[in-house]
Short mmCIF file of C-alpha atoms (C1' of nucleotides) in Angstrom, two decimals:
data_model
loop_
_atom_site.label_atom_id
_atom_site.label_comp_id
_atom_site.label_asym_id
_atom_site.label_seq_id
_atom_site.Cartn_x
_atom_site.Cartn_y
_atom_site.Cartn_z
CA MET A 1 101.44 123.86 -9.73
CA THR A 2 98.76 126.50 -9.43
CA PRO A 3 97.54 128.37 -12.53
CA ALA A 4 99.48 131.47 -13.53
CA PRO A 5 98.16 134.80 -12.26
CA ASP A 6 97.28 137.49 -14.79
CA PRO A 7 100.58 139.14 -15.81
CA ARG A 8 99.04 142.59 -15.39
CA LEU A 9 98.90 142.00 -11.63
CA ARG A 10 102.66 141.74 -11.24
CA PHE A 11 104.00 144.04 -8.61
CA ASP A 12 107.65 144.33 -7.94
CA GLU A 13 107.47 145.65 -4.41
CA THR A 14 107.92 142.94 -1.86
CA PHE A 15 105.82 142.58 1.24
CA ALA A 16 108.65 144.09 3.21
CA GLY A 17 107.19 147.47 2.23
CA LEU A 18 103.67 146.65 3.38
CA GLU A 19 102.45 146.55 6.95
CA GLU A 20 101.65 143.14 8.41
CA ILE A 21 98.10 142.46 9.47
CA PRO A 22 98.10 141.44 13.16
CA ARG A 23 96.69 137.98 13.66
CA ALA A 24 94.82 139.33 16.67
CA PHE A 25 92.78 141.51 14.31
CA LEU A 26 91.67 138.46 12.32
CA ARG A 27 90.87 136.59 15.53
CA GLY A 28 88.31 139.26 16.42
CA ASP A 29 84.82 140.08 15.23
CA THR A 30 84.27 138.76 11.70
CA ALA A 31 82.15 141.65 10.41
CA GLU A 32 84.82 144.07 11.65
CA ALA A 33 87.46 142.00 9.91
CA ALA A 34 85.44 142.10 6.69
CA ARG A 35 85.22 145.89 6.96
CA GLY A 36 88.88 146.20 7.88
CA LEU A 37 90.08 144.14 4.92
CA ILE A 38 88.76 146.71 2.44
CA GLY A 39 91.93 148.34 1.14
CA ALA A 40 94.17 145.41 2.14
CA TRP A 41 96.27 143.50 -0.39
CA ILE A 42 96.02 139.86 -1.39
CA ALA A 43 99.03 138.49 -3.22
CA HIS A 44 100.32 135.29 -4.77
CA ARG A 45 103.93 134.37 -5.46
CA HIS A 46 104.27 132.41 -8.69
CA GLY A 47 107.31 131.62 -10.79
CA GLY A 48 109.51 133.74 -8.56
CA ARG A 49 107.36 136.87 -8.82
CA TRP A 50 104.62 138.51 -6.79
CA TYR A 51 101.15 139.23 -8.16
CA GLY A 52 98.73 141.25 -6.10
CA ALA A 53 95.55 143.31 -5.94
CA ARG A 54 93.76 145.69 -3.59
CA ILE A 55 90.65 144.23 -1.95
CA VAL A 56 87.53 146.36 -2.51
CA GLU A 57 84.62 144.08 -1.57
CA THR A 58 84.12 141.44 1.15
CA GLU A 59 81.41 139.48 2.92
CA ALA A 60 81.32 138.13 6.47
CA TYR A 61 80.16 134.55 7.15
CA LEU A 62 79.33 133.99 10.79
CA GLY A 63 79.77 130.28 11.26
CA ARG A 64 77.60 128.02 13.38
CA ASP A 65 74.63 130.37 13.64
CA ASP A 66 74.72 131.67 10.06
CA PRO A 67 72.51 129.68 7.65
CA ALA A 68 74.56 131.02 4.73
CA ALA A 69 77.90 129.77 6.08
CA HIS A 70 79.41 126.46 5.01
CA SER A 71 80.08 125.81 8.70
CA CYS A 72 76.44 126.40 9.65
CA GLY A 73 75.27 124.18 12.48
CA GLY A 74 78.81 123.12 13.17
CA ARG A 75 79.15 121.26 9.90
CA ARG A 76 82.71 119.96 9.70
CA THR A 77 83.80 118.13 6.56
CA PRO A 78 87.15 117.90 4.77
CA ARG A 79 86.23 120.78 2.47
CA VAL A 80 85.28 123.15 5.29
CA GLU A 81 88.03 122.07 7.68
CA PRO A 82 90.20 125.17 7.01
CA MET A 83 87.40 127.37 8.40
CA TYR A 84 88.05 125.80 11.81
CA ARG A 85 91.67 126.91 11.86
CA ASP A 86 93.11 129.97 13.58
CA GLY A 87 92.42 133.45 12.16
CA GLY A 88 94.60 134.31 9.18
CA HIS A 89 94.27 131.03 7.29
CA LEU A 90 92.88 130.65 3.78
CA TYR A 91 89.73 128.72 2.84
CA VAL A 92 89.12 128.12 -0.87
CA TYR A 93 86.23 126.18 -2.34
CA LEU A 94 84.79 125.45 -5.78
CA VAL A 95 81.29 126.65 -6.71
CA TYR A 96 79.13 125.73 -9.67
CA GLY A 97 81.76 123.26 -10.77
CA MET A 98 84.00 125.93 -12.23
CA HIS A 99 84.68 128.97 -10.04
CA HIS A 100 86.89 129.21 -7.00
CA CYS A 101 86.12 131.46 -4.01
CA ALA A 102 88.75 132.63 -1.51
CA ASN A 103 88.07 133.36 2.15
CA VAL A 104 90.16 134.73 5.01
CA VAL A 105 89.44 132.66 8.11
CA THR A 106 88.66 134.66 11.25
CA ARG A 107 88.29 134.04 15.00
CA THR A 108 90.24 131.31 16.75
CA GLU A 109 90.91 127.62 16.30
CA GLY A 110 87.62 125.73 16.45
CA VAL A 111 85.41 128.76 15.63
CA ALA A 112 84.55 128.51 11.93
CA GLU A 113 83.96 132.04 10.62
CA ALA A 114 85.42 133.68 7.52
CA VAL A 115 85.50 136.66 5.17
CA LEU A 116 84.78 136.01 1.48
CA LEU A 117 86.94 138.11 -0.86
CA ARG A 118 84.42 139.27 -3.47
CA ALA A 119 86.36 141.80 -5.53
CA ALA A 120 89.67 143.58 -5.90
CA GLU A 121 91.30 146.08 -8.20
CA GLY A 122 94.58 145.82 -10.07
CA PRO A 123 97.06 148.59 -10.90
CA ALA A 124 95.85 151.63 -12.88
CA GLY A 125 95.05 150.61 -16.43
CA THR A 126 93.88 147.07 -15.72
CA PRO A 127 90.26 146.29 -16.66
CA GLU A 128 87.76 146.98 -13.88
CA LYS A 129 86.19 143.56 -14.31
CA LEU A 130 89.42 141.57 -14.07
CA LEU A 131 88.95 140.82 -10.35
CA SER A 132 85.31 141.90 -9.98
CA GLY A 133 83.53 138.94 -8.37
CA PRO A 134 84.86 136.11 -6.20
CA GLY A 135 85.42 133.75 -9.13
CA ARG A 136 87.22 136.34 -11.22
CA LEU A 137 89.38 137.39 -8.27
CA CYS A 138 90.62 133.83 -7.82
CA ARG A 139 91.14 133.27 -11.52
CA ALA A 140 93.11 136.51 -11.97
CA LEU A 141 95.38 135.71 -9.03
CA GLY A 142 95.72 132.01 -9.82
CA ILE A 143 94.22 130.91 -6.50
CA THR A 144 92.61 127.44 -6.38
CA THR A 145 91.59 124.87 -3.81
CA ALA A 146 95.21 123.71 -3.88
CA ALA A 147 95.93 126.68 -1.58
CA SER A 148 93.06 126.01 0.83
CA GLY A 149 94.25 125.73 4.43
CA MET A 150 97.38 127.88 4.01
CA ASP A 151 98.43 130.45 6.58
CA LEU A 152 98.24 133.91 4.97
CA LEU A 153 100.40 135.53 7.66
CA ALA A 154 103.35 133.15 7.64
CA GLY A 155 105.38 134.21 4.62
CA GLY A 156 103.95 131.60 2.27
CA LYS A 157 103.01 131.81 -1.39
CA VAL A 158 99.66 133.45 -0.77
CA ARG A 159 99.76 136.43 1.55
CA LEU A 160 97.65 139.18 3.01
CA ALA A 161 98.92 142.63 4.07
CA ARG A 162 97.71 146.11 4.86
CA GLY A 163 97.64 148.39 1.84
CA PRO A 164 99.17 151.87 1.73
CA ASP A 165 95.82 153.67 1.56
CA ARG A 166 92.64 153.48 3.61
CA PRO A 167 89.27 153.53 1.79
CA ARG A 168 87.46 156.87 2.15
CA THR A 169 83.93 155.47 2.28
CA ILE A 170 82.79 151.94 3.03
CA ARG A 171 79.22 150.93 2.24
CA VAL A 172 77.28 148.01 3.70
CA THR A 173 74.56 145.85 2.09
CA PRO A 174 73.12 142.34 2.38
CA ARG A 175 75.20 139.50 0.98
CA ILE A 176 74.92 138.31 -2.60
CA GLY A 177 73.78 134.88 -3.75
CA VAL A 178 72.45 133.56 -0.45
CA ALA A 179 68.69 133.79 -1.01
CA TYR A 180 68.36 130.21 0.23
CA ALA A 181 69.47 131.34 3.72
CA GLY A 182 66.11 132.84 4.71
CA GLU A 183 66.29 135.83 7.03
CA ALA A 184 70.10 135.70 7.05
CA ALA A 185 70.03 136.71 3.39
CA ARG A 186 69.20 140.22 4.59
CA TRP A 187 71.89 140.60 7.23
CA PRO A 188 74.14 143.62 6.46
CA LEU A 189 77.41 141.72 6.07
CA ARG A 190 78.69 142.83 2.65
CA PHE A 191 81.26 145.64 2.66
CA PHE A 192 82.73 147.55 -0.25
CA ASP A 193 84.79 150.60 -1.14
CA ALA A 194 82.23 153.15 -2.39
CA HIS A 195 84.85 154.79 -4.60
CA SER A 196 85.99 151.66 -6.44
CA ARG A 197 84.67 150.77 -9.86
CA ALA A 198 85.73 147.16 -9.48
CA VAL A 199 82.92 146.30 -7.05
CA SER A 200 80.69 143.41 -8.20
CA GLY A 201 76.95 142.86 -7.87
CA PRO A 202 73.87 144.63 -9.26
CA ALA A 203 74.22 148.42 -9.57
CA ARG A 204 70.95 148.86 -7.71
CA LEU A 205 72.43 147.33 -4.58
CA ASN A 206 75.58 149.45 -4.73
CA ARG A 207 74.00 152.90 -4.85
CA ALA A 208 73.91 155.07 -1.75
"C1'" DC B 1 70.62 148.17 -17.24
"C1'" DA B 2 67.42 144.13 -16.12
"C1'" DC B 3 66.60 139.55 -16.62
"C1'" DA B 4 67.17 134.62 -18.34
"C1'" DT B 5 69.86 130.71 -19.30
"C1'" DG B 6 73.44 127.17 -19.73
"C1'" DA B 7 77.85 125.48 -18.20
"C1'" DT B 8 79.87 121.84 -15.04
"C1'" DC B 9 81.40 119.02 -10.90
"C1'" DG B 10 82.71 118.50 -6.03
"C1'" DC B 11 80.33 118.01 -2.01
"C1'" DC B 12 76.94 116.39 1.02
"C1'" DT B 13 72.68 113.59 2.20
"C1'" DG C 1 70.71 112.54 -6.87
"C1'" DG C 2 70.40 117.59 -6.17
"C1'" DC C 3 72.37 121.74 -5.76
"C1'" DG C 4 75.25 125.72 -5.24
"C1'" DA C 5 78.92 132.21 -1.29
"C1'" DT C 6 79.28 132.42 -10.16
"C1'" DC C 7 80.17 133.93 -14.87
"C1'" DA C 8 79.51 134.78 -19.83
"C1'" DT C 9 76.41 135.53 -23.17
"C1'" DG C 10 72.12 136.39 -25.03
"C1'" DT C 11 67.74 139.11 -25.33
"C1'" DG C 12 64.98 143.36 -24.81
"C1'" DG C 13 64.13 148.28 -23.02
#
DNA sequence: CACATGATCGCCT
DNA sequence: GGCGATCATGTGG
């Protein structure tokens, strides 16, 4: 059993009301997918109820030729295996021995690229920091490595869908926490909703 | 707000 | 054996 999501994230609508994300979109360009997932919903069914949040910050990881990606150089181990699946799958890993990070796999079978979900926002009234940061997002939704490898577009317990509203302004910066990746640390692959207060990272980086 | 530090363990070499 | 796609807490300005 996966850990319980934060009760404040309960939402009683079902995914019937939300638009499906076409798998073809997630099979395409990974940076475009990262941009396009701002405003989408990530949800987890637990104990017979749905818990969900609106994605407000993402990062693209470009696979074989990206020194910051776990699949860099074609590295293929049991942990990273989900990254090699078809677009629309979930890749979850553990960092620093205590935090989980959730990724939406992109491109096609055998091409290991993904979008890291860095932050989301809950319903009005929930604390801004509840899902602000990849570790907090996973903790608040109860997502762990137990869910790694799932298909997010197949009606399972963890799902992805288009949200009702499009973000008004999306800003782009370098990725966070990848200083070890040399020049790739400066690639503009982090996307966030400029109007959300749930975005993570240093304020300096988030200003226009 | 900026910066420093400790926690903690699975994964890879 | 070393090291993170991080977070919470502490200090000081």
